[in-house]
CSV table of C-alpha atoms and ligand atoms in Angstrom, one decimal:
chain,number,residue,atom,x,y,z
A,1,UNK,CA,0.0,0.0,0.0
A,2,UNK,CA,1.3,3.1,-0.4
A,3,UNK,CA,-0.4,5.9,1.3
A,4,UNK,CA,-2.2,8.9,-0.5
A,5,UNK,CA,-0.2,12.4,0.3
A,6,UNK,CA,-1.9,15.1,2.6
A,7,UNK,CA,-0.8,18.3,0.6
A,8,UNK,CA,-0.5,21.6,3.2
A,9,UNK,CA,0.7,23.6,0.6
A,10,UNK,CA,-2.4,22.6,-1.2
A,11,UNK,CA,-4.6,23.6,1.3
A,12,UNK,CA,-2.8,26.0,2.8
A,13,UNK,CA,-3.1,28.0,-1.3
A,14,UNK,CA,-7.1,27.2,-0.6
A,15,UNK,CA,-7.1,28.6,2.6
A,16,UNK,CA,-4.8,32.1,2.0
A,17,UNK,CA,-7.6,32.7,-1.1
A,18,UNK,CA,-10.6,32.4,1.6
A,19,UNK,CA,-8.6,34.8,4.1
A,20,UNK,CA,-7.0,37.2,1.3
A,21,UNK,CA,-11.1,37.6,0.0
A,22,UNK,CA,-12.4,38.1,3.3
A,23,UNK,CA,-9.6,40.5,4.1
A,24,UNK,CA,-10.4,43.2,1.1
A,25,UNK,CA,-14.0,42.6,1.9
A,26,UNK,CA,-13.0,43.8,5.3
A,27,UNK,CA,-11.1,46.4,4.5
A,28,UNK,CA,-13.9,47.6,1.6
A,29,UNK,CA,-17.0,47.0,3.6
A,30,UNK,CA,-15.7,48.3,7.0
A,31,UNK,CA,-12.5,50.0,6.6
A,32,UNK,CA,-10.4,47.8,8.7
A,33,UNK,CA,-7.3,46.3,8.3
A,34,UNK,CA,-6.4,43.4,10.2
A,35,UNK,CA,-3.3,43.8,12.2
A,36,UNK,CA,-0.5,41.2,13.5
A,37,UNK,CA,2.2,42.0,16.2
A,38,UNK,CA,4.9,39.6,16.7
A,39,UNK,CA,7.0,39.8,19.9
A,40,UNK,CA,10.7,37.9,19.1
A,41,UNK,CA,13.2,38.0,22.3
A,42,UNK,CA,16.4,37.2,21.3
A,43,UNK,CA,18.1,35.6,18.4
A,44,UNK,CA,17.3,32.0,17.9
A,45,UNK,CA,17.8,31.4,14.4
A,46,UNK,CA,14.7,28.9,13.8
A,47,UNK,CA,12.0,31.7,15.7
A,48,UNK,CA,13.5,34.3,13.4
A,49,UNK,CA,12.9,32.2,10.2
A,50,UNK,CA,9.3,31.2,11.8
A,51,UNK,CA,8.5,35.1,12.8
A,52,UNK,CA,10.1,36.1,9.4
A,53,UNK,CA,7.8,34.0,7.5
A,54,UNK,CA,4.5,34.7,9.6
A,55,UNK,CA,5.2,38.5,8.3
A,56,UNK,CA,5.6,37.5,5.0
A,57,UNK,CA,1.7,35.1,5.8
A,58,UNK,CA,0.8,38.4,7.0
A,59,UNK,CA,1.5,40.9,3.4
A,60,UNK,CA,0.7,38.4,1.0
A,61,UNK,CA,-3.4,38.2,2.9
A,62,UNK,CA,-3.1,42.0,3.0
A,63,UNK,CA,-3.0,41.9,7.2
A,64,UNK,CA,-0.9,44.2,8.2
A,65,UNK,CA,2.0,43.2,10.6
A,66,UNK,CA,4.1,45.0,13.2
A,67,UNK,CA,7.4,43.1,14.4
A,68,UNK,CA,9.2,44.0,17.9
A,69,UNK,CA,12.6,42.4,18.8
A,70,UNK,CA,13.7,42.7,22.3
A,71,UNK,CA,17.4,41.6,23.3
A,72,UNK,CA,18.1,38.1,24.8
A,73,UNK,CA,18.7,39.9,28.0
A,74,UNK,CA,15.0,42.1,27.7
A,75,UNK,CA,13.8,41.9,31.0
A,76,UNK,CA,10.1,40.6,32.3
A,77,UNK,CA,8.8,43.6,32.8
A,78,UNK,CA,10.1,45.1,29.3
A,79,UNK,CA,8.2,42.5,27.8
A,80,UNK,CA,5.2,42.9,29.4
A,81,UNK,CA,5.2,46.5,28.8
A,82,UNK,CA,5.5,46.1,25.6
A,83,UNK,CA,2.6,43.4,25.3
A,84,UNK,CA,0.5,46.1,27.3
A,85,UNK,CA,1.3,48.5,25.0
A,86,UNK,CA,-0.3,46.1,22.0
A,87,UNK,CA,-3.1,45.4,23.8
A,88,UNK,CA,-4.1,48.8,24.2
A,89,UNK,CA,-3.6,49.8,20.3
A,90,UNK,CA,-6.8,49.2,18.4
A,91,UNK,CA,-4.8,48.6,15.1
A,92,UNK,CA,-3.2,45.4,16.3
A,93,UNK,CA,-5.8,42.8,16.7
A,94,UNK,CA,-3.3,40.0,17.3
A,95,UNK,CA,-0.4,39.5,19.3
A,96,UNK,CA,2.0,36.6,19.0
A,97,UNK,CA,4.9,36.5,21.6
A,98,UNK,CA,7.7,33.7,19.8
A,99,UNK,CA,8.0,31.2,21.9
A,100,UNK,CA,10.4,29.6,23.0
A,101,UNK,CA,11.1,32.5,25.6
A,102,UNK,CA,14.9,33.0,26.8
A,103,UNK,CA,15.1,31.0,30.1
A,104,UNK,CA,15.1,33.9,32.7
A,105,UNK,CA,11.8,34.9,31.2
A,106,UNK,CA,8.2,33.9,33.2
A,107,UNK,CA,6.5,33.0,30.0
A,108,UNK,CA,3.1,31.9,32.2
A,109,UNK,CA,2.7,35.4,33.0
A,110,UNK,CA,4.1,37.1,29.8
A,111,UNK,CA,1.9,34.6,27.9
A,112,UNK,CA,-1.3,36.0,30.6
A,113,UNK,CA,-0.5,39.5,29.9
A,114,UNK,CA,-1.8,39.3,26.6
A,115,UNK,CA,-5.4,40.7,26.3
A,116,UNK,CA,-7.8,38.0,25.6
A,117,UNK,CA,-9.1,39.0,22.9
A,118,UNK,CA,-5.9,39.2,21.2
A,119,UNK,CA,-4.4,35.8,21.9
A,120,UNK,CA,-4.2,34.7,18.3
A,121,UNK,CA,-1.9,31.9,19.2
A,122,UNK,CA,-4.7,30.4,21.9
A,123,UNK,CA,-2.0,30.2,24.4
A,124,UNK,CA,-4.0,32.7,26.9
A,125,UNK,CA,-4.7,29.7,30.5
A,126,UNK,CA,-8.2,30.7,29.9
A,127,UNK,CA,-8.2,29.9,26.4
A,128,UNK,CA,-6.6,26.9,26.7
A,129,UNK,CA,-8.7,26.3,29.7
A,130,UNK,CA,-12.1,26.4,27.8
A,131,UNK,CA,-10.2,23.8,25.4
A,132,UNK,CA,-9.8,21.2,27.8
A,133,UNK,CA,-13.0,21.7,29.1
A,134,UNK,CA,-16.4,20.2,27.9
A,135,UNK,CA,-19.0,22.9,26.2
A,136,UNK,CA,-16.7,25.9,26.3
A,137,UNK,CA,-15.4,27.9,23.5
A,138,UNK,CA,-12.1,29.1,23.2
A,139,UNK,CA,-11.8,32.9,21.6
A,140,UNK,CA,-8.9,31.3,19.6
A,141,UNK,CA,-7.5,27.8,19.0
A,142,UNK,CA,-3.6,27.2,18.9
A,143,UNK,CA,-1.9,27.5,15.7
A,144,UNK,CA,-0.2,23.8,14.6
A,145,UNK,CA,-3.3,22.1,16.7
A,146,UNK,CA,-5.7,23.7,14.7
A,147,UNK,CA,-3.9,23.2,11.3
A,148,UNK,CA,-3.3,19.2,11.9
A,149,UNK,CA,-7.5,19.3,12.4
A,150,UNK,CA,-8.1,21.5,9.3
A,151,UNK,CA,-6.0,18.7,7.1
A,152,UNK,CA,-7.8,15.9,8.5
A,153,UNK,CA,-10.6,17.9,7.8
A,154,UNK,CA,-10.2,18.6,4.2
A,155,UNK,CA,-9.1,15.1,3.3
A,156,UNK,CA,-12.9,13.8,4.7
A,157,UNK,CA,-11.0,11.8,7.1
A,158,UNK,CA,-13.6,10.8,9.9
A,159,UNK,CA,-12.4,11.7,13.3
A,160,UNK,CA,-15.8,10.9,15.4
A,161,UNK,CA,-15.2,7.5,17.2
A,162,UNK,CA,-12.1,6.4,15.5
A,163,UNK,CA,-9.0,5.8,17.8
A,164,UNK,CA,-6.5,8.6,17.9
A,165,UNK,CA,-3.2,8.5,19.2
A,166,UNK,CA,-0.6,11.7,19.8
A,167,UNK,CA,2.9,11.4,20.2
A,168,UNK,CA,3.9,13.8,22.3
A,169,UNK,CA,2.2,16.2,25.4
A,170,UNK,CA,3.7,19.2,24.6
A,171,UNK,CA,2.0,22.5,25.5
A,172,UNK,CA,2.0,24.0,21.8
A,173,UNK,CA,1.0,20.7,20.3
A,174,UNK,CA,0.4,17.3,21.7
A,175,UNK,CA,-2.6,18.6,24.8
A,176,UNK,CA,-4.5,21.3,22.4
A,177,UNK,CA,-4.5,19.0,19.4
A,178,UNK,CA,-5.7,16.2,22.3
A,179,UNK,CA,-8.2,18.4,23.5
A,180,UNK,CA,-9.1,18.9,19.9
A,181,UNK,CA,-9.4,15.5,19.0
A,182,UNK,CA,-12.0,14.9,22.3
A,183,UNK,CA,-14.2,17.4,21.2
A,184,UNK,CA,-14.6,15.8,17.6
A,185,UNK,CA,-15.5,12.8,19.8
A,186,UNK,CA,-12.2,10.6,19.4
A,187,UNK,CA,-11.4,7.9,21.8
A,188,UNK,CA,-8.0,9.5,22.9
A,189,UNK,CA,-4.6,8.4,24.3
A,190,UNK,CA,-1.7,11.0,25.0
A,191,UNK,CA,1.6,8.8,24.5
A,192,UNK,CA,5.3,10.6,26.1
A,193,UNK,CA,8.6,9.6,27.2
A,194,UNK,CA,7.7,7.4,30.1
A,195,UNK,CA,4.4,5.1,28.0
A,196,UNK,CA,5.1,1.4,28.0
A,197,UNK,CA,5.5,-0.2,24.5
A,198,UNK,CA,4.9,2.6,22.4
A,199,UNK,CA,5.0,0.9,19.0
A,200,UNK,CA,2.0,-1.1,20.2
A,201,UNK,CA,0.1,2.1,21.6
A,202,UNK,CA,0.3,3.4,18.2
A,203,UNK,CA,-0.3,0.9,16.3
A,204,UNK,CA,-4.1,0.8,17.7
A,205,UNK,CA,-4.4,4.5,16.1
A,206,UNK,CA,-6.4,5.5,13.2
A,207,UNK,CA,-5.4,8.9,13.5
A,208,UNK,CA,-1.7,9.1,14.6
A,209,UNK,CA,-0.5,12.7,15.2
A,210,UNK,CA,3.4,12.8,15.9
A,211,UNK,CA,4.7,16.0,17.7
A,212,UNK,CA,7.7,14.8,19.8
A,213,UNK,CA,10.6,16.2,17.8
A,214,UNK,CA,12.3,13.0,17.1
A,215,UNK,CA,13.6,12.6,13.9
A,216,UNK,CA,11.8,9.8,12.2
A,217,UNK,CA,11.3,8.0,15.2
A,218,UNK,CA,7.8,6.2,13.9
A,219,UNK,CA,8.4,3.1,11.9
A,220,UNK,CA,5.9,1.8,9.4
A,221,UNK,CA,5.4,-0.9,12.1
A,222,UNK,CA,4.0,1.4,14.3
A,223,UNK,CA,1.4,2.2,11.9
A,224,UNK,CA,-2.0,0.6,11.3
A,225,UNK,CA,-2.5,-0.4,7.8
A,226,UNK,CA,-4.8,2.3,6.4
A,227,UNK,CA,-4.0,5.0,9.3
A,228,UNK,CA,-4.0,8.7,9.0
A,229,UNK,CA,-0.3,10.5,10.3
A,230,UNK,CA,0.1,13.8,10.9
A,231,UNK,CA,3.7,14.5,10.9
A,232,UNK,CA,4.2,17.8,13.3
A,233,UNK,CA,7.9,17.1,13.8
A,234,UNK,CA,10.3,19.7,11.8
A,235,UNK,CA,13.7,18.0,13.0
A,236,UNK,CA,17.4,19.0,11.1
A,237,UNK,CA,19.4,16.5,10.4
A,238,UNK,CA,22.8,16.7,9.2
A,239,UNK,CA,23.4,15.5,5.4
A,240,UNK,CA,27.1,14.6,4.7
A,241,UNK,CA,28.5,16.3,1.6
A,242,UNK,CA,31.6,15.0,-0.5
A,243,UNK,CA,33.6,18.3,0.8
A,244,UNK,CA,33.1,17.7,4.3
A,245,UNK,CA,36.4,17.8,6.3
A,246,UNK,CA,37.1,18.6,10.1
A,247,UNK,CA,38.0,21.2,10.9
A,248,UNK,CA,39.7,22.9,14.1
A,249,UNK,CA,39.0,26.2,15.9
A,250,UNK,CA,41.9,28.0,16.4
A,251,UNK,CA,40.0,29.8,19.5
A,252,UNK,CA,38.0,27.0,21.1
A,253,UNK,CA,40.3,23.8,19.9
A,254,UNK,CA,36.9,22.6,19.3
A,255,UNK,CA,36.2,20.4,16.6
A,256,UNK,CA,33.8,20.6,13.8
A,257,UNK,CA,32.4,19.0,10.5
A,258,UNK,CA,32.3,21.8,7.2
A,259,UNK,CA,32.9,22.5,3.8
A,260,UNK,CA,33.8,25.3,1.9
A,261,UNK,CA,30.8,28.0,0.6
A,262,UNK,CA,31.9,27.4,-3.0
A,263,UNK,CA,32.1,23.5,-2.4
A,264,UNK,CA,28.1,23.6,-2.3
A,265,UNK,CA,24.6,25.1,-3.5
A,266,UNK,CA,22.5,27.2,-1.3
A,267,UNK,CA,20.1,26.2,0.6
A,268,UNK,CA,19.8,23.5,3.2
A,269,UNK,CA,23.1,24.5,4.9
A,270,UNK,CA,24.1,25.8,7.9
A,271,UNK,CA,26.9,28.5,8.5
A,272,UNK,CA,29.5,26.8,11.0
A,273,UNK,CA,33.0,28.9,10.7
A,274,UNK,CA,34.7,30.7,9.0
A,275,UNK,CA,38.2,30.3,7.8
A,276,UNK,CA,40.6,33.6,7.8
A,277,UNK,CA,42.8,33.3,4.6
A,278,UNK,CA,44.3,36.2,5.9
A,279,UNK,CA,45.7,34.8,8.9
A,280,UNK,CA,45.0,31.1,7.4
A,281,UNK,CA,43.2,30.5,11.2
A,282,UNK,CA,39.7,28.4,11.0
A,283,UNK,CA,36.9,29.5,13.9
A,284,UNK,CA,33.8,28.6,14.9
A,285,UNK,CA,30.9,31.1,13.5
A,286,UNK,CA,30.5,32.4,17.7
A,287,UNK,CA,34.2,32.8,18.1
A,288,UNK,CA,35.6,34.7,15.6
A,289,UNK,CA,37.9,37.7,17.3
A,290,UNK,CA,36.6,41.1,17.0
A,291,UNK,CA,40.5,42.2,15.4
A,292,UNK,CA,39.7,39.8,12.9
A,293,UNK,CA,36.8,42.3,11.1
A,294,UNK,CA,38.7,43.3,7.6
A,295,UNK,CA,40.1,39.9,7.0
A,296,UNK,CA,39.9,37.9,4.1
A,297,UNK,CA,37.1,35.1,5.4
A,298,UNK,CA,35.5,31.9,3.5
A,299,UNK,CA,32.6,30.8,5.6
A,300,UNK,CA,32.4,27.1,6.2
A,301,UNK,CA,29.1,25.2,5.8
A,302,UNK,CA,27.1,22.3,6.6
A,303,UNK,CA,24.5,20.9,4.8
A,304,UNK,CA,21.0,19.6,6.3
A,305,UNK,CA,18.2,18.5,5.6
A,306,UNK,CA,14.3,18.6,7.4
A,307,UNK,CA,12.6,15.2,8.7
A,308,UNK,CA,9.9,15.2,10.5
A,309,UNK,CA,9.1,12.5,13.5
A,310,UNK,CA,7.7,9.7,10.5
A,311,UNK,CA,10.0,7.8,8.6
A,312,UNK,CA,8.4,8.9,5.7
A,313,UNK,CA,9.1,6.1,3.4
A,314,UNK,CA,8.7,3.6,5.7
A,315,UNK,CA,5.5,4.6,7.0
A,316,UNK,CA,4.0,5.4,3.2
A,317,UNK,CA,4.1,1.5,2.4
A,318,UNK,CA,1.8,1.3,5.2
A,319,UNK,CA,-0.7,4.3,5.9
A,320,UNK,CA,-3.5,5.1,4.2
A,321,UNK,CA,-2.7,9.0,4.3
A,322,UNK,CA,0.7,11.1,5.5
A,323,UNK,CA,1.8,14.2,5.8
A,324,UNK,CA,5.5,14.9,4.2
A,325,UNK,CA,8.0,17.0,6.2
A,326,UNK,CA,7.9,20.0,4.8
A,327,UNK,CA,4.9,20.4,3.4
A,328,UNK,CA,2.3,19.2,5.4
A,329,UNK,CA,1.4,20.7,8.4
A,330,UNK,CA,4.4,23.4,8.6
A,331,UNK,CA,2.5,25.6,5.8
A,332,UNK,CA,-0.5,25.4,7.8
A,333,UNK,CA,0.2,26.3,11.1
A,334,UNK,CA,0.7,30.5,9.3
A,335,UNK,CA,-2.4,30.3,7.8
A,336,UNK,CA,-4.4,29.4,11.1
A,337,UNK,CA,-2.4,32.1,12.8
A,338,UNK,CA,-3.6,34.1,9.8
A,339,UNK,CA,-7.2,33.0,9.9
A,340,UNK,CA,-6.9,33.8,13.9
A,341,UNK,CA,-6.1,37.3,13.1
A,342,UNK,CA,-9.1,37.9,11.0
A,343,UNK,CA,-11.6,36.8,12.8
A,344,UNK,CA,-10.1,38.2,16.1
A,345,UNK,CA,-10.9,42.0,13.4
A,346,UNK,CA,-13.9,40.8,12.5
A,347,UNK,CA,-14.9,40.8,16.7
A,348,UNK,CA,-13.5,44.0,17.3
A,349,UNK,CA,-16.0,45.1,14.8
A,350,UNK,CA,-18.7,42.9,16.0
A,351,UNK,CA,-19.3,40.8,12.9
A,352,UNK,CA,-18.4,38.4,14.4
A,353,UNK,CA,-19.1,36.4,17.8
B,401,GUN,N1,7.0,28.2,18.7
B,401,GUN,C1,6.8,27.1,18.0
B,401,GUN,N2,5.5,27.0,17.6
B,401,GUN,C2,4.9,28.2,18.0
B,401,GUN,C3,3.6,28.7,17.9
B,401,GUN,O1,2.7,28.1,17.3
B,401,GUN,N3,3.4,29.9,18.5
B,401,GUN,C4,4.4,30.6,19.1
B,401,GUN,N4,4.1,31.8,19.7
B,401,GUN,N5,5.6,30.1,19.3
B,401,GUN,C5,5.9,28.9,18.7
């Protein structure tokens, strides 16, 4: 068997044309455009690229975004200031703080301070409170939660009655999607680190959603035949390249694994040194001296590639649908934050409940 693809970036395109429409009907009919703040603290490269590319959601619907970037060091109560200042500024209707949140930062109460009716991530305790709880409406559903449903969803794959599994317990994705699951009437089990036997626990699934952030830990014979996996996981794995050599910091000592920039294409590679022709010294990209600015420097790469937590082709000889990694859920998780931050417009005008 192999298993038929579930397509995000196909409905993900369906999904921006529903939002893009609505928005010029909103900005037509009432003379409001929908606004999107993101708070980034720090400099992780991955929440730069996923903040980067939420703005870029953002233009091409014609909602209008407003990015703040606050040091690694920003203390609590600069954050919260700022996240009180976008709650109390009528153009932004949605506020997304990046998360993760450096580790000095109290991201239960950052993640409190913003107003209710702006939580476009769901992430608000009494949004996800009304999740978990039976007959109660959140303002706004998480992000990746939402988008996994949406999929299953548009792929008329039944979810009432039928035995879901999730991989995974994490705040952000394995308990909303959970809760999600329970309210469409699944018979539900949360698997994590310490479940018994896990290749048997998922193997009773007909939905299987995998959010652990293990590369390709599920194996085809963890799968039902004819099962439904969602593939959350976005996981880099190193890819070894004909140039690779090891090389040694002259700074550190440390040892790493590079090529030169000319020995590959862009894209899918990671900068890890640099090596100073001028001084012919090699360093890692964090330790390169400050005297050394004006040199003559070849950056070093690595290459990589993204997997998610299915092993992709062993699991597509035995599902009946899969996600691919990227391209399945990754392109939806934007367009729900998207979708968030029109409606959350449309209630500040009261069009909408
Ligand atoms: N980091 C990883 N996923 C998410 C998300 O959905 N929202 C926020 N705010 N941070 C994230």
């Amino acid at each position: 068997m192999t298993a038929q693809l579930i397509d995000g970036e196909v409905v993900a395109a369906a999904v921006h044309s529903e939002i893009k429409a609505e928005v010029e009907k909103l900005k037509a009919e009432h003379g409001i455009t929908p606004g999107l703040a993101t708070v980034l603290v720090g400099e992780d490269p991955a929440s730069q690229a996923y903040v980067q590319s939420k703005q870029k959601g953002c233009s091409e619907v014609g909602i209008e975004s407003f990015g703040h970037y606050l040091s690694k060091d920003a203390s609590q109560e600069e954050v919260e200031g700022l996240v009180a200042e976008l709650n109390a500024n009528p153009a932004v209707h949605g506020i997304l703080v990046q998360l993760p949140l450096p580790k000095h930062l109290d991201e239960e109460r950052i993640l409190r301070a913003v107003g209710l009716d702006k939580d476009v991530d769901g992430f608000h305790p009494i949004n996800i409170g009304r999740l978990a709880m039976k007959g109660r409406k959140p303002l706004f559903v998480p992000c990746t939660p939402a988008g996994c449903i949406e999929l299953l969803d548009r792929y008329n794959i039944p979810i009432e009655g039928k035995e879901a599994v999730v991989l995974g317990r994490s705040n952000i994705v394995g308990l909303p999607v959970s809760m999600l699951l329970l309210h469409r009437n699944a018979t539900l089990t949360i698997c994590h680190s310490r479940t018994q036997d896990l290749p048997a626990t998922c193997r009773r699934a007909d939905i299987l959603i995998a959010a652990v952030g293990r590369p390709e830990m599920v194996r085809g014979d963890w799968v039902k035949p004819g099962a439904a996996v969602i593939d959350v996981g976005i996981n880099r794995v190193w890819v070894d390249h004909p140039a690779d050599r090891e090389w040694i910091c002259s700074a550190s000592g440390e040892c790493f694994i590079a090529h030169r920039k000319e020995e590959s294409d862009k894209g899918g590679r990671r900068k890890m040194g640099v090596y100073c022709a001028t001084h012919d010294k090699i360093y890692l990209k964090d330790e390169v001296p400050a005297d050394a600015e004006g040199c003559e420097m070849i950056d070093l790469y690595r290459k990589y590639k993204l997997v998610g937590d299915v092993d992709f082709e062993d699991v597509k000889e035995v599902a009946g649908y899969l996600t691919p990694v990227p391209g399945g859920v990754g392109p939806m998780t934007i367009i729900m934050l998207l979708r968030n931050t029109l409606t959350s417009a449309e209630r500040a005008a009261g069009l909408v409940e």
